[in-house]
CSV table of C-alpha atoms in Angstrom, one decimal:
chain,number,residue,atom,x,y,z
A,1,MET,CA,-17.6,18.1,-22.4
A,2,GLU,CA,-14.8,18.4,-25.0
A,3,LEU,CA,-12.3,16.9,-22.5
A,4,VAL,CA,-14.6,13.9,-22.0
A,5,ALA,CA,-14.9,13.4,-25.7
A,6,GLN,CA,-11.1,13.4,-26.0
A,7,ALA,CA,-10.9,10.9,-23.2
A,8,LYS,CA,-13.4,8.7,-24.8
A,9,LEU,CA,-11.3,8.4,-28.0
A,10,LYS,CA,-8.4,7.0,-26.1
A,11,THR,CA,-7.7,3.3,-26.4
A,12,LEU,CA,-6.6,0.9,-23.7
A,13,GLY,CA,-3.2,1.0,-25.3
A,14,ASP,CA,-3.0,4.8,-25.0
A,15,TYR,CA,-3.9,4.7,-21.3
A,16,ALA,CA,-1.4,1.9,-20.7
A,17,HIS,CA,1.5,3.8,-22.4
A,18,GLU,CA,0.7,7.0,-20.5
A,19,ALA,CA,0.5,5.2,-17.1
A,20,ILE,CA,3.7,3.2,-17.5
A,21,LYS,CA,5.6,6.2,-18.9
A,22,ARG,CA,4.5,8.4,-16.0
A,23,HIS,CA,5.3,5.9,-13.2
A,24,PHE,CA,8.6,4.8,-14.8
A,25,LYS,CA,9.9,8.3,-15.2
A,26,LYS,CA,8.8,9.2,-11.6
A,27,THR,CA,10.6,6.1,-10.3
A,28,LEU,CA,13.9,6.9,-12.1
A,29,LYS,CA,13.8,10.5,-10.9
A,30,TRP,CA,14.7,9.3,-7.4
A,31,GLU,CA,17.3,6.7,-8.2
A,32,LYS,CA,20.5,8.8,-7.7
A,33,THR,CA,19.2,10.3,-4.4
A,34,VAL,CA,18.3,6.9,-3.1
A,35,LYS,CA,21.6,5.4,-4.2
A,36,LYS,CA,23.5,8.2,-2.3
A,37,ASP,CA,21.1,7.8,0.7
A,38,GLU,CA,20.5,11.5,0.8
A,39,ASP,CA,16.8,11.7,1.7
A,40,PRO,CA,14.4,9.2,3.2
A,41,GLU,CA,11.5,10.9,1.3
A,42,ALA,CA,13.3,10.0,-2.0
A,43,LEU,CA,13.3,6.3,-1.0
A,44,HIS,CA,9.6,6.5,-0.1
A,45,GLN,CA,8.7,8.1,-3.5
A,46,MET,CA,10.8,5.6,-5.4
A,47,ARG,CA,9.2,2.6,-3.6
A,48,VAL,CA,5.7,4.0,-4.3
A,49,GLY,CA,6.6,4.7,-7.9
A,50,MET,CA,7.9,1.1,-8.3
A,51,ARG,CA,4.7,-0.2,-6.8
A,52,ARG,CA,2.5,1.9,-9.1
A,53,LEU,CA,4.6,0.8,-12.1
A,54,ARG,CA,4.0,-2.8,-11.1
A,55,THR,CA,0.3,-2.2,-10.9
A,56,ALA,CA,0.3,-0.6,-14.3
A,57,VAL,CA,2.3,-3.4,-15.9
A,58,SER,CA,0.2,-6.1,-14.3
A,59,ARG,CA,-3.2,-4.6,-14.8
A,60,PHE,CA,-2.6,-3.6,-18.4
A,61,GLY,CA,-0.7,-6.8,-19.1
A,62,LEU,CA,-3.5,-8.2,-21.2
A,63,ALA,CA,-2.9,-5.5,-23.8
A,64,LEU,CA,0.9,-5.3,-23.8
A,65,ASP,CA,3.6,-7.2,-25.6
A,66,LEU,CA,6.5,-6.7,-23.2
A,67,SER,CA,9.9,-8.2,-23.1
A,68,LYS,CA,10.7,-10.8,-20.3
A,69,PRO,CA,12.7,-8.4,-18.1
A,70,VAL,CA,9.7,-6.0,-17.9
A,71,SER,CA,7.7,-8.3,-15.7
A,72,ASP,CA,5.5,-8.0,-12.6
A,73,LYS,CA,7.9,-10.5,-10.9
A,74,ASN,CA,11.1,-8.5,-11.8
A,75,ILE,CA,9.5,-5.2,-10.7
A,76,GLY,CA,8.3,-6.9,-7.5
A,77,LYS,CA,11.8,-8.0,-6.5
A,78,ILE,CA,13.1,-4.4,-6.8
A,79,ALA,CA,10.1,-3.0,-4.9
A,80,ARG,CA,10.6,-5.5,-2.1
A,81,CYS,CA,14.3,-4.6,-1.8
A,82,LEU,CA,13.4,-0.9,-1.6
A,83,GLY,CA,10.7,-1.8,0.9
A,84,THR,CA,13.1,-3.5,3.3
A,85,LEU,CA,15.0,-0.3,3.6
A,86,ARG,CA,11.9,1.9,3.8
A,87,ASP,CA,10.4,-0.2,6.5
A,88,LEU,CA,13.4,0.4,8.7
A,89,ASP,CA,13.0,4.2,8.1
A,90,VAL,CA,9.3,3.9,9.1
A,91,LEU,CA,10.3,2.1,12.3
A,92,LYS,CA,12.9,4.8,13.2
A,93,GLU,CA,10.5,7.7,12.3
A,94,SER,CA,7.8,6.1,14.5
A,95,LEU,CA,10.1,5.6,17.4
A,96,GLU,CA,11.5,9.1,17.2
A,97,ASN,CA,8.4,11.1,16.6
A,98,THR,CA,5.4,9.1,17.9
A,99,TYR,CA,6.8,7.3,20.9
A,100,ARG,CA,10.1,8.7,22.3
A,101,PRO,CA,8.6,12.2,23.1
A,102,ASN,CA,5.9,10.6,25.2
A,103,LEU,CA,8.2,8.3,27.2
A,104,PRO,CA,9.8,9.1,30.7
A,105,HIS,CA,13.5,9.8,30.6
A,106,LYS,CA,14.5,6.3,31.7
A,107,GLU,CA,12.6,4.7,28.9
A,108,GLN,CA,14.0,7.2,26.4
A,109,LYS,CA,17.5,6.1,27.4
A,110,SER,CA,16.5,2.5,27.0
A,111,LEU,CA,15.4,3.2,23.4
A,112,GLN,CA,19.0,3.8,22.4
A,113,THR,CA,19.5,0.1,22.2
A,114,ALA,CA,16.7,0.0,19.5
A,115,PHE,CA,18.3,2.9,17.6
A,116,ASP,CA,21.7,1.2,17.6
A,117,THR,CA,20.2,-2.0,16.2
A,118,LEU,CA,18.2,-0.1,13.6
A,119,SER,CA,21.3,1.6,12.4
A,120,LYS,CA,23.2,-1.7,11.9
A,121,GLN,CA,20.2,-3.3,10.1
A,122,ARG,CA,19.8,-0.2,7.9
A,123,GLU,CA,23.4,-0.3,6.8
A,124,ASP,CA,22.9,-3.9,5.6
A,125,ALA,CA,19.6,-3.0,3.8
A,126,LEU,CA,21.2,0.0,2.1
A,127,GLU,CA,24.0,-2.2,0.8
A,128,GLY,CA,21.3,-4.5,-0.6
A,129,VAL,CA,19.6,-1.6,-2.4
A,130,GLN,CA,22.8,-0.3,-3.8
A,131,ALA,CA,23.7,-3.8,-5.0
A,132,ARG,CA,20.3,-4.2,-6.6
A,133,PHE,CA,20.8,-1.0,-8.7
A,134,LYS,CA,24.0,-2.6,-10.1
A,135,ASP,CA,22.6,-6.1,-10.9
A,136,GLU,CA,21.4,-7.3,-14.3
A,137,HIS,CA,17.7,-7.6,-13.3
A,138,TYR,CA,17.5,-3.9,-12.6
A,139,LYS,CA,19.6,-2.9,-15.6
A,140,SER,CA,17.6,-5.1,-18.0
A,141,LEU,CA,14.3,-3.8,-16.5
A,142,LYS,CA,15.3,-0.2,-17.3
A,143,GLN,CA,16.6,-1.0,-20.7
A,144,GLY,CA,13.5,-3.1,-21.6
A,145,MET,CA,11.2,-0.4,-20.3
A,146,ASN,CA,12.9,2.4,-22.3
A,147,GLU,CA,12.9,0.3,-25.4
A,148,TRP,CA,9.1,-0.5,-25.1
A,149,LEU,CA,8.2,3.2,-24.3
A,150,GLU,CA,10.1,4.3,-27.4
A,151,ASN,CA,8.6,1.6,-29.6
A,152,PRO,CA,5.5,0.1,-27.9
A,153,SER,CA,4.1,-3.2,-29.0
A,154,TYR,CA,0.5,-4.2,-28.1
A,155,LEU,CA,-1.9,-7.1,-28.2
A,156,PRO,CA,-5.2,-6.8,-30.2
A,157,VAL,CA,-7.3,-5.7,-27.2
A,158,ALA,CA,-5.2,-2.6,-26.8
A,159,SER,CA,-6.9,-1.0,-29.8
A,160,LEU,CA,-10.4,-0.9,-28.1
A,161,PRO,CA,-11.7,2.2,-26.5
A,162,ILE,CA,-10.8,2.4,-22.8
A,163,GLN,CA,-14.3,3.2,-21.6
A,164,GLU,CA,-15.8,0.0,-23.1
A,165,LEU,CA,-13.3,-2.0,-21.0
A,166,LEU,CA,-13.2,-0.1,-17.7
A,167,PRO,CA,-15.8,-2.1,-15.7
A,168,ASP,CA,-14.2,-5.4,-16.8
A,169,LEU,CA,-10.8,-4.1,-15.8
A,170,LEU,CA,-11.8,-2.8,-12.4
A,171,LEU,CA,-14.6,-5.0,-11.1
A,172,PRO,CA,-12.5,-8.2,-10.6
A,173,GLU,CA,-10.2,-6.3,-8.2
A,174,VAL,CA,-13.1,-4.5,-6.4
A,175,SER,CA,-14.9,-7.8,-6.0
A,176,SER,CA,-11.8,-9.4,-4.5
A,177,LEU,CA,-11.6,-6.5,-2.1
A,178,LEU,CA,-15.3,-6.7,-1.0
A,179,LEU,CA,-15.2,-10.5,-0.7
A,180,ASP,CA,-12.0,-10.5,1.4
A,181,ALA,CA,-12.3,-12.4,4.7
A,182,GLY,CA,-10.7,-9.5,6.6
A,183,TRP,CA,-14.0,-7.7,6.6
A,184,LEU,CA,-15.3,-10.4,9.0
A,185,VAL,CA,-12.6,-9.9,11.7
A,186,GLY,CA,-14.4,-8.8,14.9
A,187,THR,CA,-17.8,-9.8,13.7
A,188,GLN,CA,-20.4,-12.5,14.3
A,189,VAL,CA,-22.8,-14.0,11.7
A,190,GLU,CA,-26.4,-14.1,13.1
A,191,LYS,CA,-29.2,-15.4,10.9
A,192,ALA,CA,-27.2,-14.9,7.8
A,193,LYS,CA,-26.4,-11.3,8.8
A,194,VAL,CA,-23.0,-10.0,9.7
A,195,VAL,CA,-23.0,-8.2,13.1
A,196,ILE,CA,-20.0,-6.1,14.2
A,197,VAL,CA,-19.0,-6.8,17.8
A,198,LYS,CA,-18.8,-3.3,19.3
A,199,ASP,CA,-17.5,-1.9,22.6
A,200,LEU,CA,-14.8,-4.5,22.9
A,201,LYS,CA,-12.4,-4.0,25.8
A,202,ALA,CA,-8.8,-3.3,24.9
A,203,GLU,CA,-7.7,-6.8,26.0
A,204,LYS,CA,-10.3,-8.4,23.6
A,205,ILE,CA,-9.1,-6.2,20.7
A,206,GLU,CA,-5.5,-7.3,21.5
A,207,LYS,CA,-6.6,-10.9,21.3
A,208,GLU,CA,-8.6,-10.4,18.1
A,209,LEU,CA,-5.5,-8.7,16.4
A,210,ALA,CA,-3.2,-11.4,17.6
A,211,THR,CA,-5.5,-14.1,16.2
A,212,ASN,CA,-6.7,-12.4,13.0
A,213,GLY,CA,-4.2,-9.6,12.3
A,214,LYS,CA,-2.8,-11.4,9.2
A,215,MET,CA,-6.3,-11.4,7.7
A,216,LEU,CA,-6.5,-7.6,8.1
A,217,HIS,CA,-3.0,-7.3,6.6
A,218,THR,CA,-4.2,-9.2,3.5
A,219,LEU,CA,-7.2,-6.9,3.2
A,220,ARG,CA,-4.9,-3.9,3.4
A,221,LYS,CA,-2.8,-5.2,0.6
A,222,GLN,CA,-5.9,-5.8,-1.6
A,223,ALA,CA,-7.1,-2.2,-0.8
A,224,LYS,CA,-3.7,-0.9,-1.9
A,225,ARG,CA,-4.0,-2.8,-5.2
A,226,VAL,CA,-7.5,-1.5,-5.8
A,227,ARG,CA,-6.4,2.1,-4.9
A,228,TYR,CA,-3.5,2.1,-7.3
A,229,GLN,CA,-5.7,0.6,-10.1
A,230,MET,CA,-8.6,3.1,-9.5
A,231,GLU,CA,-6.2,6.0,-9.5
A,232,LEU,CA,-5.3,5.2,-13.1
A,233,PHE,CA,-8.8,6.2,-14.2
A,234,THR,CA,-10.0,9.1,-12.0
A,235,ASP,CA,-10.6,11.3,-15.0
A,236,LEU,CA,-13.0,8.9,-16.6
A,237,TYR,CA,-15.5,8.8,-13.8
A,238,ALA,CA,-17.9,11.1,-11.9
A,239,GLU,CA,-17.5,12.4,-8.4
A,240,SER,CA,-18.9,9.3,-6.7
A,241,TYR,CA,-15.9,7.4,-8.0
A,242,SER,CA,-13.6,9.7,-6.0
A,243,VAL,CA,-15.6,9.1,-2.9
A,244,TYR,CA,-15.1,5.4,-3.1
A,245,LEU,CA,-11.4,5.9,-4.0
A,246,ALA,CA,-11.0,8.0,-0.9
A,247,ASP,CA,-12.6,5.3,1.2
A,248,VAL,CA,-10.3,2.6,-0.2
A,249,LYS,CA,-7.3,4.9,0.6
A,250,ASN,CA,-8.6,5.3,4.1
A,251,ILE,CA,-9.0,1.5,4.5
A,252,GLN,CA,-5.4,1.1,3.4
A,253,ASP,CA,-4.1,3.8,5.7
A,254,ILE,CA,-5.9,2.7,8.8
A,255,LEU,CA,-5.1,-1.0,8.4
A,256,GLY,CA,-1.5,0.0,7.4
A,257,SER,CA,-1.2,1.9,10.7
A,258,ILE,CA,-2.4,-1.2,12.6
A,259,GLN,CA,0.1,-3.3,10.7
A,260,ASP,CA,2.9,-0.8,11.5
A,261,ILE,CA,2.2,-1.2,15.2
A,262,VAL,CA,2.3,-5.0,14.8
A,263,VAL,CA,5.7,-4.8,13.0
A,264,LEU,CA,7.1,-2.3,15.5
A,265,GLU,CA,6.1,-4.4,18.5
A,266,GLU,CA,7.5,-7.6,17.0
A,267,TRP,CA,10.7,-5.9,16.1
A,268,MET,CA,11.1,-4.3,19.6
A,269,ARG,CA,10.4,-7.7,21.3
A,270,ASP,CA,13.2,-9.2,19.2
A,271,VAL,CA,15.5,-6.5,20.4
A,272,PHE,CA,14.6,-6.4,24.1
A,273,GLU,CA,13.3,-10.0,24.3
A,274,SER,CA,11.5,-10.6,27.7
A,275,GLU,CA,12.7,-7.3,29.1
A,276,ILE,CA,10.4,-5.1,27.1
A,277,GLU,CA,7.6,-4.9,29.8
A,278,THR,CA,10.1,-4.1,32.5
A,279,LYS,CA,12.3,-1.7,30.5
A,280,LEU,CA,9.6,0.0,28.4
A,281,PRO,CA,6.3,-0.3,30.2
A,282,THR,CA,5.0,3.1,29.1
A,283,PHE,CA,6.0,2.3,25.5
A,284,VAL,CA,4.0,-1.0,25.6
A,285,ASN,CA,1.0,0.9,27.0
A,286,LEU,CA,1.2,3.5,24.2
A,287,LEU,CA,1.2,0.7,21.6
A,288,ALA,CA,-2.0,-0.7,23.1
A,289,GLU,CA,-3.6,2.7,23.2
A,290,ASN,CA,-2.8,3.5,19.6
A,291,ARG,CA,-4.1,0.1,18.5
A,292,TYR,CA,-7.3,0.7,20.4
A,293,LYS,CA,-7.9,4.1,18.7
A,294,LEU,CA,-7.2,2.7,15.2
A,295,TRP,CA,-9.6,-0.2,15.9
A,296,GLN,CA,-12.4,2.3,16.5
A,297,GLN,CA,-11.6,4.1,13.2
A,298,TRP,CA,-11.5,0.7,11.4
A,299,GLN,CA,-14.9,-0.4,12.7
A,300,ALA,CA,-16.6,2.7,11.3
A,301,LEU,CA,-15.3,1.9,7.8
A,302,GLN,CA,-16.0,-1.8,8.3
A,303,GLU,CA,-19.6,-1.1,9.2
A,304,ARG,CA,-20.1,1.1,6.1
A,305,TYR,CA,-18.7,-1.5,3.8
A,306,LEU,CA,-20.5,-4.5,5.2
A,307,LYS,CA,-23.8,-2.8,4.2
A,308,PRO,CA,-25.2,-4.2,0.9
A,309,GLU,CA,-26.1,-0.8,-0.3
A,310,THR,CA,-22.6,0.5,0.0
A,311,ARG,CA,-21.2,-2.4,-1.9
A,312,HIS,CA,-23.9,-2.2,-4.6
A,313,GLY,CA,-23.3,1.5,-5.0
A,314,PHE,CA,-19.5,0.8,-5.5
A,315,HIS,CA,-20.3,-1.7,-8.2
A,316,LEU,CA,-22.8,0.6,-9.9
A,317,THR,CA,-20.2,3.5,-9.9
A,318,ILE,CA,-17.6,1.3,-11.6
A,319,LEU,CA,-20.2,0.1,-14.2
A,320,HIS,CA,-20.8,3.7,-15.4
A,321,PRO,CA,-17.8,5.6,-16.7
A,322,LEU,CA,-18.3,9.1,-18.1
A,323,THR,CA,-19.8,9.3,-21.6
A,324,VAL,CA,-20.4,12.1,-23.9
């Protein structure tokens, strides 16, 4: 109970400073290792750190007086640059660990073309990251962030207790998530009720994803924003909050895996052009099988979150932070 009391005394400004400091320090921790290209995990951690920092800066922006270089836009540019390199690492990891071991010898040999292309593209992307570390945008972001953390400047709302503001901070993003059109992919509306179309054959799922895959990708990005924002406040809510947060992470992960397959297939078709079906038939079939499995996982979550009681429960949880 004492911990809750301490948390209650914290202001929006306190929480903003703590979150920004934590994510900024974690991001900088990986810079040297990424610059030297010593460990793919370091790149992953720095990219995630930059994304979380961006979430903190944008979501707490209403309470912060930040210099121009410390902006959502500037952080986004750096995160995207890191993301280009990281996406190539994910492609390589997927090809090496998920697909190559399950291919016949002939197709494994054909994959070498893909690995050669990846290697060249990765060299260019790494140069882009290393150049970004040297440019003025990055240097001014670091300088501006260090100066603000040392001598923070706030807007009036920052002095209010965090728990008074939590629902208003979180509900707009949660509502955007729950109203996203991606929830209606693979459904029909009958008499004002949403009905999930179940037992679709693999070919139908392929067609659905080809037509509406971008909508699911948009939903995934919104889930990621909600997840990062919710993670800032886990200590201020009861256990039910963690359950919804776990669901949001699961939504992000499953839809992310579906998107990874889309990106991988598009990239492979660019490399092999019309020859992919003849040179890599087993690989193409594996992509379809994995998509099908992920679709089944997605529909279970989709069904849960299309129920009014689930959405109502989510809202109620956000409305009731811990109190003494």
